[in-house]
Amino acid sequence: MTEPPDPDSHDEGGLLTRRGRRWLIVVCVLGVLVAVGYAAAQARSSSAGRGPAVAQGQVRLGPDSGEAVPDYLARLPATLPAPGERAPALVQLDRELTTDAAAALAGSASPAVEVVFRVPIPRVQTALRFETLPAGAPVAAALDTARQRAGHAAEADASRLTDRPAAVARAEAAAYAGPCACVVALVVSADRAGLEALAGTPGVRAVEAAPAGVTLPELALSPLLPEQATAATPLPDDGLVP
């Protein structure tokens, strides 16, 4: 009587048995897992002592969505850097300022590195426009040039949008065409003393600092708006567009 073929017998040409092939696959998978684990361990070792890595745009400055304004303001002093350290900080205003007024507020001890514009229109949601300022440039001139760039961005939005959003963008572009009270927040770089002085300046509503060593591209900005009195909730958008 003929015996049934052994499932683990050699294939034609002397290839590995099926059992051998299974073991070879297992060994290869284990080898890959070991290599991945070693690479991860090396990465952790190389970053030791530098603190946790921060992804671009991951360090949020500004209230969380829906956060109560008193709760947000109460937690800000704890964000200030240690004495002697400098850190970027979001300076949030209690009303929109002209570029000249914003430059005077920031001063030279805490140079502005980014500006947040917003055209205030009653009961109309307008865009937050973020503009980076060139290092070493006179702040007032840099802010005015940034205002013009914000106007160009609004014009571009008006050309590609339709209906109410297009009308809002056109109204923004018209406001940015000349000096306007449109600065709602600034990002400055300063030490603790400078940030404390800014926090006590009339017109400044809140100062929130990022951890020391964080760079501008790592920031995600969401400033508290002057109209947000009780919570960081969306503003009404049922008003007439000029």
mmCIF file of C-alpha atoms in Angstrom:
data_model
loop_
_atom_site.group_PDB
_atom_site.id
_atom_site.type_symbol
_atom_site.label_atom_id
_atom_site.label_comp_id
_atom_site.label_asym_id
_atom_site.label_seq_id
_atom_site.Cartn_x
_atom_site.Cartn_y
_atom_site.Cartn_z
ATOM 1 C CA MET A 1 0.000 0.000 0.000
ATOM 2 C CA THR A 2 1.388 3.366 -1.010
ATOM 3 C CA GLU A 3 2.124 5.824 1.814
ATOM 4 C CA PRO A 4 0.555 9.328 1.514
ATOM 5 C CA PRO A 5 3.058 11.999 0.570
ATOM 6 C CA ASP A 6 4.731 13.787 3.467
ATOM 7 C CA PRO A 7 3.567 17.433 3.472
ATOM 8 C CA ASP A 8 7.010 18.434 4.719
ATOM 9 C CA SER A 9 8.897 16.467 2.066
ATOM 10 C CA HIS A 10 11.259 18.352 -0.265
ATOM 11 C CA ASP A 11 9.801 20.056 -3.326
ATOM 12 C CA GLU A 12 11.154 19.485 -6.769
ATOM 13 C CA GLY A 13 14.637 20.801 -7.233
ATOM 14 C CA GLY A 14 15.634 20.253 -3.595
ATOM 15 C CA LEU A 15 13.880 23.348 -2.246
ATOM 16 C CA LEU A 16 13.176 23.782 1.484
ATOM 17 C CA THR A 17 10.385 21.813 3.042
ATOM 18 C CA ARG A 18 7.174 23.609 3.863
ATOM 19 C CA ARG A 19 8.087 23.450 7.553
ATOM 20 C CA GLY A 20 11.502 24.894 6.736
ATOM 21 C CA ARG A 21 9.978 27.758 4.834
ATOM 22 C CA ARG A 22 7.673 28.543 7.760
ATOM 23 C CA TRP A 23 10.629 28.690 10.136
ATOM 24 C CA LEU A 24 12.532 30.898 7.706
ATOM 25 C CA ILE A 25 9.627 33.367 7.622
ATOM 26 C CA VAL A 26 9.463 33.408 11.437
ATOM 27 C CA VAL A 27 13.198 34.076 11.691
ATOM 28 C CA CYS A 28 12.976 36.932 9.165
ATOM 29 C CA VAL A 29 10.069 38.566 11.037
ATOM 30 C CA LEU A 30 11.936 38.303 14.337
ATOM 31 C CA GLY A 31 14.989 39.865 12.710
ATOM 32 C CA VAL A 32 12.941 42.841 11.490
ATOM 33 C CA LEU A 33 11.379 43.341 14.942
ATOM 34 C CA VAL A 34 14.787 43.280 16.613
ATOM 35 C CA ALA A 35 16.138 45.855 14.135
ATOM 36 C CA VAL A 36 13.163 48.171 14.696
ATOM 37 C CA GLY A 37 13.519 47.883 18.469
ATOM 38 C CA TYR A 38 17.235 48.662 18.290
ATOM 39 C CA ALA A 39 16.612 51.748 16.113
ATOM 40 C CA ALA A 40 13.970 53.024 18.539
ATOM 41 C CA ALA A 41 16.295 52.522 21.481
ATOM 42 C CA GLN A 42 19.039 54.418 19.684
ATOM 43 C CA ALA A 43 16.651 57.300 18.967
ATOM 44 C CA ARG A 44 15.587 57.481 22.604
ATOM 45 C CA SER A 45 19.207 57.423 23.692
ATOM 46 C CA SER A 46 20.231 60.214 21.299
ATOM 47 C CA SER A 47 17.414 62.477 22.516
ATOM 48 C CA ALA A 48 18.045 61.921 26.218
ATOM 49 C CA GLY A 49 18.465 65.134 28.160
ATOM 50 C CA ARG A 50 16.838 67.306 25.485
ATOM 51 C CA GLY A 51 13.262 66.923 26.691
ATOM 52 C CA PRO A 52 10.329 65.647 24.632
ATOM 53 C CA ALA A 53 10.364 66.323 20.934
ATOM 54 C CA VAL A 54 7.842 68.893 19.700
ATOM 55 C CA ALA A 55 6.190 68.607 16.307
ATOM 56 C CA GLN A 56 5.830 71.689 14.148
ATOM 57 C CA GLY A 57 2.802 73.736 15.185
ATOM 58 C CA GLN A 58 2.150 71.557 18.204
ATOM 59 C CA VAL A 59 2.812 74.092 20.997
ATOM 60 C CA ARG A 60 -0.524 75.834 21.367
ATOM 61 C CA LEU A 61 -0.739 79.370 22.673
ATOM 62 C CA GLY A 62 -4.195 80.720 23.400
ATOM 63 C CA PRO A 63 -7.270 79.367 25.154
ATOM 64 C CA ASP A 64 -8.620 75.925 24.382
ATOM 65 C CA SER A 65 -11.834 75.834 22.407
ATOM 66 C CA GLY A 66 -14.720 76.566 24.785
ATOM 67 C CA GLU A 67 -12.408 77.265 27.750
ATOM 68 C CA ALA A 68 -13.743 79.721 30.321
ATOM 69 C CA VAL A 69 -11.877 83.021 30.062
ATOM 70 C CA PRO A 70 -11.246 83.358 33.839
ATOM 71 C CA ASP A 71 -9.770 79.836 33.906
ATOM 72 C CA TYR A 72 -7.494 80.636 30.975
ATOM 73 C CA LEU A 73 -6.265 83.899 32.473
ATOM 74 C CA ALA A 74 -5.623 82.243 35.837
ATOM 75 C CA ARG A 75 -3.220 79.667 34.388
ATOM 76 C CA LEU A 76 -1.034 82.093 32.447
ATOM 77 C CA PRO A 77 1.442 83.210 35.158
ATOM 78 C CA ALA A 78 2.644 79.613 35.469
ATOM 79 C CA THR A 79 3.696 79.648 31.793
ATOM 80 C CA LEU A 80 6.284 82.412 32.229
ATOM 81 C CA PRO A 81 9.939 81.330 31.870
ATOM 82 C CA ALA A 82 12.357 81.045 34.765
ATOM 83 C CA PRO A 83 14.329 84.195 35.618
ATOM 84 C CA GLY A 84 17.123 84.750 33.105
ATOM 85 C CA GLU A 85 15.509 82.663 30.353
ATOM 86 C CA ARG A 86 13.879 84.034 27.203
ATOM 87 C CA ALA A 87 10.850 82.496 25.563
ATOM 88 C CA PRO A 88 8.361 83.332 22.830
ATOM 89 C CA ALA A 89 5.028 84.537 24.167
ATOM 90 C CA LEU A 90 1.623 85.423 22.771
ATOM 91 C CA VAL A 91 0.595 88.939 23.828
ATOM 92 C CA GLN A 92 -3.180 89.228 23.495
ATOM 93 C CA LEU A 93 -4.794 92.666 23.421
ATOM 94 C CA ASP A 94 -8.051 93.884 24.899
ATOM 95 C CA ARG A 95 -8.823 95.754 21.667
ATOM 96 C CA GLU A 96 -7.387 95.929 18.172
ATOM 97 C CA LEU A 97 -4.503 98.394 17.748
ATOM 98 C CA THR A 98 -2.893 100.204 14.849
ATOM 99 C CA THR A 99 0.536 99.013 13.829
ATOM 100 C CA ASP A 100 2.154 102.132 15.349
ATOM 101 C CA ALA A 101 0.398 101.573 18.676
ATOM 102 C CA ALA A 102 1.323 97.882 18.654
ATOM 103 C CA ALA A 103 4.977 98.729 17.971
ATOM 104 C CA ALA A 104 5.020 101.207 20.856
ATOM 105 C CA LEU A 105 3.443 98.624 23.151
ATOM 106 C CA ALA A 106 5.956 95.906 22.311
ATOM 107 C CA GLY A 107 8.960 98.219 22.685
ATOM 108 C CA SER A 108 12.562 97.245 22.068
ATOM 109 C CA ALA A 109 13.079 95.052 25.149
ATOM 110 C CA SER A 110 10.613 92.472 23.817
ATOM 111 C CA PRO A 111 10.922 92.477 20.020
ATOM 112 C CA ALA A 112 7.896 91.270 18.105
ATOM 113 C CA VAL A 113 8.509 88.288 15.837
ATOM 114 C CA GLU A 114 4.962 87.675 14.555
ATOM 115 C CA VAL A 115 1.738 89.634 14.379
ATOM 116 C CA VAL A 116 -1.886 88.492 14.308
ATOM 117 C CA PHE A 117 -4.278 90.741 12.393
ATOM 118 C CA ARG A 118 -8.043 90.788 12.496
ATOM 119 C CA VAL A 119 -10.461 93.364 11.066
ATOM 120 C CA PRO A 120 -13.172 93.997 13.680
ATOM 121 C CA ILE A 121 -16.663 94.155 12.170
ATOM 122 C CA PRO A 122 -19.629 93.919 14.597
ATOM 123 C CA ARG A 123 -21.214 90.461 14.553
ATOM 124 C CA VAL A 124 -19.189 89.393 11.499
ATOM 125 C CA GLN A 125 -16.553 86.667 11.671
ATOM 126 C CA THR A 126 -13.374 87.860 9.999
ATOM 127 C CA ALA A 127 -10.172 85.949 9.417
ATOM 128 C CA LEU A 128 -7.160 85.820 11.703
ATOM 129 C CA ARG A 129 -4.145 86.605 9.548
ATOM 130 C CA PHE A 130 -0.673 85.640 10.761
ATOM 131 C CA GLU A 131 2.399 87.430 9.468
ATOM 132 C CA THR A 132 6.013 86.751 10.463
ATOM 133 C CA LEU A 133 8.209 89.810 10.976
ATOM 134 C CA PRO A 134 11.790 89.985 9.673
ATOM 135 C CA ALA A 135 14.464 89.867 12.352
ATOM 136 C CA GLY A 136 16.270 93.135 13.012
ATOM 137 C CA ALA A 137 13.831 95.336 11.086
ATOM 138 C CA PRO A 138 12.270 98.394 12.782
ATOM 139 C CA VAL A 139 9.112 97.056 14.388
ATOM 140 C CA ALA A 140 6.764 99.817 13.251
ATOM 141 C CA ALA A 141 7.852 99.517 9.604
ATOM 142 C CA ALA A 142 7.772 95.710 9.726
ATOM 143 C CA LEU A 143 4.241 95.742 11.169
ATOM 144 C CA ASP A 144 3.030 98.148 8.488
ATOM 145 C CA THR A 145 4.493 95.970 5.742
ATOM 146 C CA ALA A 146 2.827 92.962 7.373
ATOM 147 C CA ARG A 147 -0.496 94.852 7.315
ATOM 148 C CA GLN A 148 -0.121 95.284 3.557
ATOM 149 C CA ARG A 149 0.614 91.562 3.138
ATOM 150 C CA ALA A 150 -2.528 90.776 5.131
ATOM 151 C CA GLY A 151 -4.447 93.001 2.739
ATOM 152 C CA HIS A 152 -3.075 91.120 -0.268
ATOM 153 C CA ALA A 153 -4.129 87.841 1.354
ATOM 154 C CA ALA A 154 -7.651 89.222 1.883
ATOM 155 C CA GLU A 155 -7.807 90.305 -1.769
ATOM 156 C CA ALA A 156 -6.786 86.812 -2.849
ATOM 157 C CA ASP A 157 -9.518 85.321 -0.666
ATOM 158 C CA ALA A 158 -12.094 87.702 -2.139
ATOM 159 C CA SER A 159 -11.163 86.624 -5.670
ATOM 160 C CA ARG A 160 -11.579 82.909 -5.005
ATOM 161 C CA LEU A 161 -14.585 82.938 -2.637
ATOM 162 C CA THR A 162 -18.243 83.626 -3.343
ATOM 163 C CA ASP A 163 -21.282 85.097 -1.615
ATOM 164 C CA ARG A 164 -20.897 86.257 2.009
ATOM 165 C CA PRO A 165 -17.319 84.961 2.512
ATOM 166 C CA ALA A 166 -16.208 86.938 -0.564
ATOM 167 C CA ALA A 167 -17.947 90.072 0.713
ATOM 168 C CA VAL A 168 -16.269 89.690 4.106
ATOM 169 C CA ALA A 169 -12.850 89.293 2.468
ATOM 170 C CA ARG A 170 -13.457 92.413 0.340
ATOM 171 C CA ALA A 171 -14.342 94.373 3.475
ATOM 172 C CA GLU A 172 -11.145 93.131 5.114
ATOM 173 C CA ALA A 173 -9.044 94.109 2.103
ATOM 174 C CA ALA A 174 -10.547 97.602 2.155
ATOM 175 C CA ALA A 175 -9.659 97.977 5.845
ATOM 176 C CA TYR A 176 -6.082 96.787 5.337
ATOM 177 C CA ALA A 177 -5.605 99.222 2.423
ATOM 178 C CA GLY A 178 -4.733 101.982 4.886
ATOM 179 C CA PRO A 179 -3.781 102.344 8.553
ATOM 180 C CA CYS A 180 -6.330 100.395 10.571
ATOM 181 C CA ALA A 181 -6.823 99.206 14.128
ATOM 182 C CA CYS A 182 -6.382 95.557 13.146
ATOM 183 C CA VAL A 183 -3.589 94.145 15.368
ATOM 184 C CA VAL A 184 -5.172 91.721 17.836
ATOM 185 C CA ALA A 185 -2.059 89.918 19.127
ATOM 186 C CA LEU A 186 1.729 89.816 18.905
ATOM 187 C CA VAL A 187 4.305 87.112 19.433
ATOM 188 C CA VAL A 188 7.332 88.533 21.236
ATOM 189 C CA SER A 189 10.580 87.084 22.525
ATOM 190 C CA ALA A 190 11.424 88.232 26.053
ATOM 191 C CA ASP A 191 12.616 87.137 29.467
ATOM 192 C CA ARG A 192 10.380 86.791 32.495
ATOM 193 C CA ALA A 193 10.794 90.391 33.605
ATOM 194 C CA GLY A 194 9.929 91.683 30.142
ATOM 195 C CA LEU A 195 6.844 89.486 29.890
ATOM 196 C CA GLU A 196 5.659 90.500 33.354
ATOM 197 C CA ALA A 197 6.045 94.150 32.363
ATOM 198 C CA LEU A 198 4.038 93.525 29.193
ATOM 199 C CA ALA A 199 1.305 91.738 31.147
ATOM 200 C CA GLY A 200 0.888 94.878 33.274
ATOM 201 C CA THR A 201 0.774 97.263 30.305
ATOM 202 C CA PRO A 202 -2.571 98.979 29.631
ATOM 203 C CA GLY A 203 -4.203 97.410 26.612
ATOM 204 C CA VAL A 204 -2.678 93.964 27.199
ATOM 205 C CA ARG A 205 -5.239 91.393 28.255
ATOM 206 C CA ALA A 206 -3.112 88.258 28.506
ATOM 207 C CA VAL A 207 0.463 87.032 28.035
ATOM 208 C CA GLU A 208 1.066 83.315 27.560
ATOM 209 C CA ALA A 209 4.620 82.041 27.167
ATOM 210 C CA ALA A 210 5.784 78.915 25.380
ATOM 211 C CA PRO A 211 8.470 76.718 26.959
ATOM 212 C CA ALA A 212 11.963 78.152 26.627
ATOM 213 C CA GLY A 213 13.688 76.876 23.493
ATOM 214 C CA VAL A 214 10.520 76.559 21.413
ATOM 215 C CA THR A 215 10.877 78.166 17.981
ATOM 216 C CA LEU A 216 8.335 80.183 16.049
ATOM 217 C CA PRO A 217 7.436 77.424 13.531
ATOM 218 C CA GLU A 218 6.539 75.149 16.451
ATOM 219 C CA LEU A 219 3.797 77.482 17.666
ATOM 220 C CA ALA A 220 0.085 77.096 16.965
ATOM 221 C CA LEU A 221 -1.595 80.418 17.762
ATOM 222 C CA SER A 222 -5.218 80.909 18.744
ATOM 223 C CA PRO A 223 -5.444 84.265 20.544
ATOM 224 C CA LEU A 224 -8.219 85.284 22.877
ATOM 225 C CA LEU A 225 -10.338 87.852 21.032
ATOM 226 C CA PRO A 226 -11.520 91.093 22.646
ATOM 227 C CA GLU A 227 -15.180 90.082 22.280
ATOM 228 C CA GLN A 228 -14.661 86.754 24.051
ATOM 229 C CA ALA A 229 -15.601 87.814 27.572
ATOM 230 C CA THR A 230 -16.797 84.596 29.184
ATOM 231 C CA ALA A 231 -15.538 81.682 27.068
ATOM 232 C CA ALA A 232 -13.440 80.997 23.991
ATOM 233 C CA THR A 233 -16.436 80.211 21.806
ATOM 234 C CA PRO A 234 -17.146 81.227 18.196
ATOM 235 C CA LEU A 235 -18.322 84.807 17.707
ATOM 236 C CA PRO A 236 -21.713 85.546 16.102
ATOM 237 C CA ASP A 237 -21.771 85.869 12.334
ATOM 238 C CA ASP A 238 -25.153 87.414 11.600
ATOM 239 C CA GLY A 239 -24.222 91.078 11.112
ATOM 240 C CA LEU A 240 -24.244 93.151 7.956
ATOM 241 C CA VAL A 241 -21.060 93.184 5.919
ATOM 242 C CA PRO A 242 -19.985 96.745 5.055
#
